[in-house]
CSV table of C-alpha atoms in Angstrom, one decimal:
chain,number,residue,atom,x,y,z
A,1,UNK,CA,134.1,256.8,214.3
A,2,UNK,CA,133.8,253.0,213.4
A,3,UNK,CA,133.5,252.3,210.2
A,4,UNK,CA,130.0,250.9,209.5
A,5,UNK,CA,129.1,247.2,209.4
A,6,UNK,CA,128.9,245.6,205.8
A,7,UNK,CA,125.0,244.8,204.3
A,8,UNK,CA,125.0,240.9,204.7
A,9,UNK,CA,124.6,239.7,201.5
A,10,UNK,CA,120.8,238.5,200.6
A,11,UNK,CA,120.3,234.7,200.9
A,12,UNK,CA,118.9,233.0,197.6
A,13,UNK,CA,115.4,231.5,198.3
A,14,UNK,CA,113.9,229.7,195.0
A,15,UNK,CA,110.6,231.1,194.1
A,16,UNK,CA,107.6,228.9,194.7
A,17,UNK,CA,104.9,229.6,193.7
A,18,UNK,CA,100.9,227.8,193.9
A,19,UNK,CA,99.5,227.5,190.3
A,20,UNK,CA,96.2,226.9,189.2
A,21,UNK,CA,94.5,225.5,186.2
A,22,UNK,CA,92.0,227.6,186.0
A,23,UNK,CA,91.6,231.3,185.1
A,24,UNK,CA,88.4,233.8,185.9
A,25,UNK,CA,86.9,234.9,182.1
A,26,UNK,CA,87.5,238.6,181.9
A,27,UNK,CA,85.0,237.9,178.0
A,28,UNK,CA,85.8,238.6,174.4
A,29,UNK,CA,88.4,241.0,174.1
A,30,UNK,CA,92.0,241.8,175.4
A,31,UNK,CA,94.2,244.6,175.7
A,32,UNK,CA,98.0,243.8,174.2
A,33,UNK,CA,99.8,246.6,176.0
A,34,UNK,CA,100.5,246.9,179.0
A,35,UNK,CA,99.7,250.7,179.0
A,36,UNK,CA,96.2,249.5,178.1
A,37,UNK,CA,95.6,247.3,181.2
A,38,UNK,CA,96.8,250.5,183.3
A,39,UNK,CA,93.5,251.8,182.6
A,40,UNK,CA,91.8,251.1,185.6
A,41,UNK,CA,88.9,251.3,184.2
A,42,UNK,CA,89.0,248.4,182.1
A,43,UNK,CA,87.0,245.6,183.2
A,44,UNK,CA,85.8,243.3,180.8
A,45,UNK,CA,82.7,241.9,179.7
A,46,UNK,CA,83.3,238.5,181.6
A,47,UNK,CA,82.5,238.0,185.2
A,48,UNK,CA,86.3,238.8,185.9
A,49,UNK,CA,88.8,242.5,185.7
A,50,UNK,CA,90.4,244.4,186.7
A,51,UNK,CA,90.3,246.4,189.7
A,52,UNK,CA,86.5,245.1,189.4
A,53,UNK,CA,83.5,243.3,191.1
A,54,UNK,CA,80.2,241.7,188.9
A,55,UNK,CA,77.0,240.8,191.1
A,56,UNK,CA,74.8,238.0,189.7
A,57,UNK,CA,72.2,240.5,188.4
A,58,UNK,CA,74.9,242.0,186.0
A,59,UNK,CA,74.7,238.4,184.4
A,60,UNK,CA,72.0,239.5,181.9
A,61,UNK,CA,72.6,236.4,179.3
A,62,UNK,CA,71.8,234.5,182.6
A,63,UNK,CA,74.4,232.0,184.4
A,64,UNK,CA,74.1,229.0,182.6
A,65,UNK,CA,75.0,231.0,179.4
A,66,UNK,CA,77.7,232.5,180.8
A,67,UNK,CA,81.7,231.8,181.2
A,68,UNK,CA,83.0,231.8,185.1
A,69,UNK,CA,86.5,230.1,185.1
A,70,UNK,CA,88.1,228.0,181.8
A,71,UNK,CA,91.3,226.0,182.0
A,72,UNK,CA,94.8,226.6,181.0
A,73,UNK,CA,97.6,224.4,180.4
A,74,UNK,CA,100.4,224.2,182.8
A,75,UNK,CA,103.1,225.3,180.0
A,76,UNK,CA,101.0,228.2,178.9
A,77,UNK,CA,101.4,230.4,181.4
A,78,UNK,CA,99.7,228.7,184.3
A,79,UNK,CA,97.3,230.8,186.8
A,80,UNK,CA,100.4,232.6,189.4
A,81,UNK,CA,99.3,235.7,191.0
A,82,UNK,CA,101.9,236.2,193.7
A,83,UNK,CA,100.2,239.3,195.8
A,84,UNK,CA,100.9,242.5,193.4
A,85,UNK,CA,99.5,244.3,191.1
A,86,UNK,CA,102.6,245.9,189.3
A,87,UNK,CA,104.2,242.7,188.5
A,88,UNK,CA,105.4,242.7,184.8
A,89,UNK,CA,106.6,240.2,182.2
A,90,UNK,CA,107.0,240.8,179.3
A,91,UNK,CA,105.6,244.4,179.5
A,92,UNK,CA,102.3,242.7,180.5
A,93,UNK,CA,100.9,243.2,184.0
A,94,UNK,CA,99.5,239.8,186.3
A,95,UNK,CA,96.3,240.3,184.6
A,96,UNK,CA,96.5,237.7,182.2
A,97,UNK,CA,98.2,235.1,184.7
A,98,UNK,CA,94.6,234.8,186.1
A,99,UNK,CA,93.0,236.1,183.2
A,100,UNK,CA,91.5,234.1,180.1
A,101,UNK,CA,90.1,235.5,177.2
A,102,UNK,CA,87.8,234.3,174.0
A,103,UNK,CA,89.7,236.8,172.2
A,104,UNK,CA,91.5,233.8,171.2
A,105,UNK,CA,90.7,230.4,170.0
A,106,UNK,CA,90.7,227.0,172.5
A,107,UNK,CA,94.0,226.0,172.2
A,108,UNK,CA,95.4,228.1,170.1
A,109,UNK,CA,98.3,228.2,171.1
A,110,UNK,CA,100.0,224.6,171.2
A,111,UNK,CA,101.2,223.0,174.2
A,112,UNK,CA,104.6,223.7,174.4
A,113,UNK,CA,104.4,227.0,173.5
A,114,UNK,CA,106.3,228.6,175.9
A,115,UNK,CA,105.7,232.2,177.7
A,116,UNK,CA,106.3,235.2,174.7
A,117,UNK,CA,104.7,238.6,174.4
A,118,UNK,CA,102.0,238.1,172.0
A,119,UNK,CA,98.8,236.9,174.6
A,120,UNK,CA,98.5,233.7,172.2
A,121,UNK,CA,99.5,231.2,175.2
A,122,UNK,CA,99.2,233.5,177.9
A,123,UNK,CA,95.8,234.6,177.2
A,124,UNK,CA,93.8,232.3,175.9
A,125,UNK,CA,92.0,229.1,177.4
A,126,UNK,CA,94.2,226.1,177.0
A,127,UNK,CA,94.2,222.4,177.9
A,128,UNK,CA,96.1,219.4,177.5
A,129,UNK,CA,93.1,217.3,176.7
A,130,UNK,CA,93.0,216.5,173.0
A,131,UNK,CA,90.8,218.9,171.4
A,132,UNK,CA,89.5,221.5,174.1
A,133,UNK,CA,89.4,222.7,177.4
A,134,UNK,CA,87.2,222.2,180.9
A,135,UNK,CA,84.8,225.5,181.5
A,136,UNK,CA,83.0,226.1,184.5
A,137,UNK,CA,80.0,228.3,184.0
A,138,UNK,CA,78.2,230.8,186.5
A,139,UNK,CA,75.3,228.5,187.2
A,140,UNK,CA,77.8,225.4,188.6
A,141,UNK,CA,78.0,223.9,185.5
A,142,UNK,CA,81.0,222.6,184.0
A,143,UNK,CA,81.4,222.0,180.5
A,144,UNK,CA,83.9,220.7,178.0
A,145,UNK,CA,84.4,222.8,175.0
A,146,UNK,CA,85.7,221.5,171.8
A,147,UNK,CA,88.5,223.5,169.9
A,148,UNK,CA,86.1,223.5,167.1
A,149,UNK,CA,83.4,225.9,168.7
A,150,UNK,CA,82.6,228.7,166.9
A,151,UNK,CA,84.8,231.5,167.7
A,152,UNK,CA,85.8,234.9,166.2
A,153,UNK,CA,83.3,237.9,166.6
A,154,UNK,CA,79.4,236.7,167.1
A,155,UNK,CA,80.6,233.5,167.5
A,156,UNK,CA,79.3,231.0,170.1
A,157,UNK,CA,82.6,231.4,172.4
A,158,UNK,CA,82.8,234.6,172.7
A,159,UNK,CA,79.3,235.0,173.4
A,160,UNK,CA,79.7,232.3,176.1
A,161,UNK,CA,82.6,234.3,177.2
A,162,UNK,CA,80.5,237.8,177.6
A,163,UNK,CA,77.6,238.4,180.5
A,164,UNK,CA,76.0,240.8,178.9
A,165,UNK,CA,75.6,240.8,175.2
A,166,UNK,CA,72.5,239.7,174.8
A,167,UNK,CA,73.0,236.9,171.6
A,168,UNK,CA,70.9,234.1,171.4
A,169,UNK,CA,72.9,230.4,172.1
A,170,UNK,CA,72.1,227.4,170.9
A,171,UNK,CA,73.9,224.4,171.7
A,172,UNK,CA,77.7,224.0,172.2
């Protein structure tokens, strides 16, 4: 019979993709390996997870207290999320495309650090305004928090950053 007709070779179409500056707070913590974020049943402890839903009553610390969205810079892994949820980079998943995480400091990772394995960059909240970043809270509110807040365990970001701790805030 007739030999069969040849696969037409696969045009090149340049991937564009809609970013965002702005990722949903999935709290205080953050898993580094990708085999940790295939556990579904990780969620968080922001308003934000995976494979996961939080109703307003689940914001026990109450919504002005509490994290919704932060920014992150353009260069540090800017929010894509391109319709999967097996895309990987860097042996991550798209979780932390449109995930941010108190884990790590404001800023901590500078500008024009580029995209690398660690989660400093990709992970954190991130701005290019001189010395923070632009939060937006569960109550409306936005807020511009200073590189300089307290972070680390107990500290006032990553009690911002949790629903559902419990710790008394002051002012930040």
């Amino acid at each position: 019979g007739p030999a069969p007709a040849p696969e037409p070779e696969p045009i090149p179409i340049p991937i564009r993709l809609a970013k965002s500056n702005y990722v949903g707070n999935h709290g205080n913590h953050w898993k580094l390996r990708n085999a940790e974020w295939a556990d579904s049943d990780f969620r968080g402890n922001g308003l934000f997870g995976r494979n996961s839903s939080i109703r307003s009553t689940a914001i026990l610390d109450g919504s002005s207290n509490t994290i919704a969205l932060g920014e992150r810079c353009m260069r540090n892994y800017a929010a894509i999320w391109a319709g999967t949820n097996s895309w990987q980079l860097c042996g991550f998943t798209d979780n932390q495309m449109v995930l941010g995480t108190a884990f790590y400091p404001i800023n901590d990772a500078p500008a024009e650090h580029n995209i690398d394995c660690d989660g400093r960059g990709s992970a954190n909240f991130s701005s290019f305004h001189a010395g923070g970043a632009t939060f937006v809270f569960a109550d409306g509110s936005v807020h511009f928090l200073a590189n300089t807040i307290e972070s680390g365990p107990n500290g006032v970001f990553h009690r911002l950053a949790q629903r559902n701790d419990g710790g008394q805030i002051g002012d930040f």
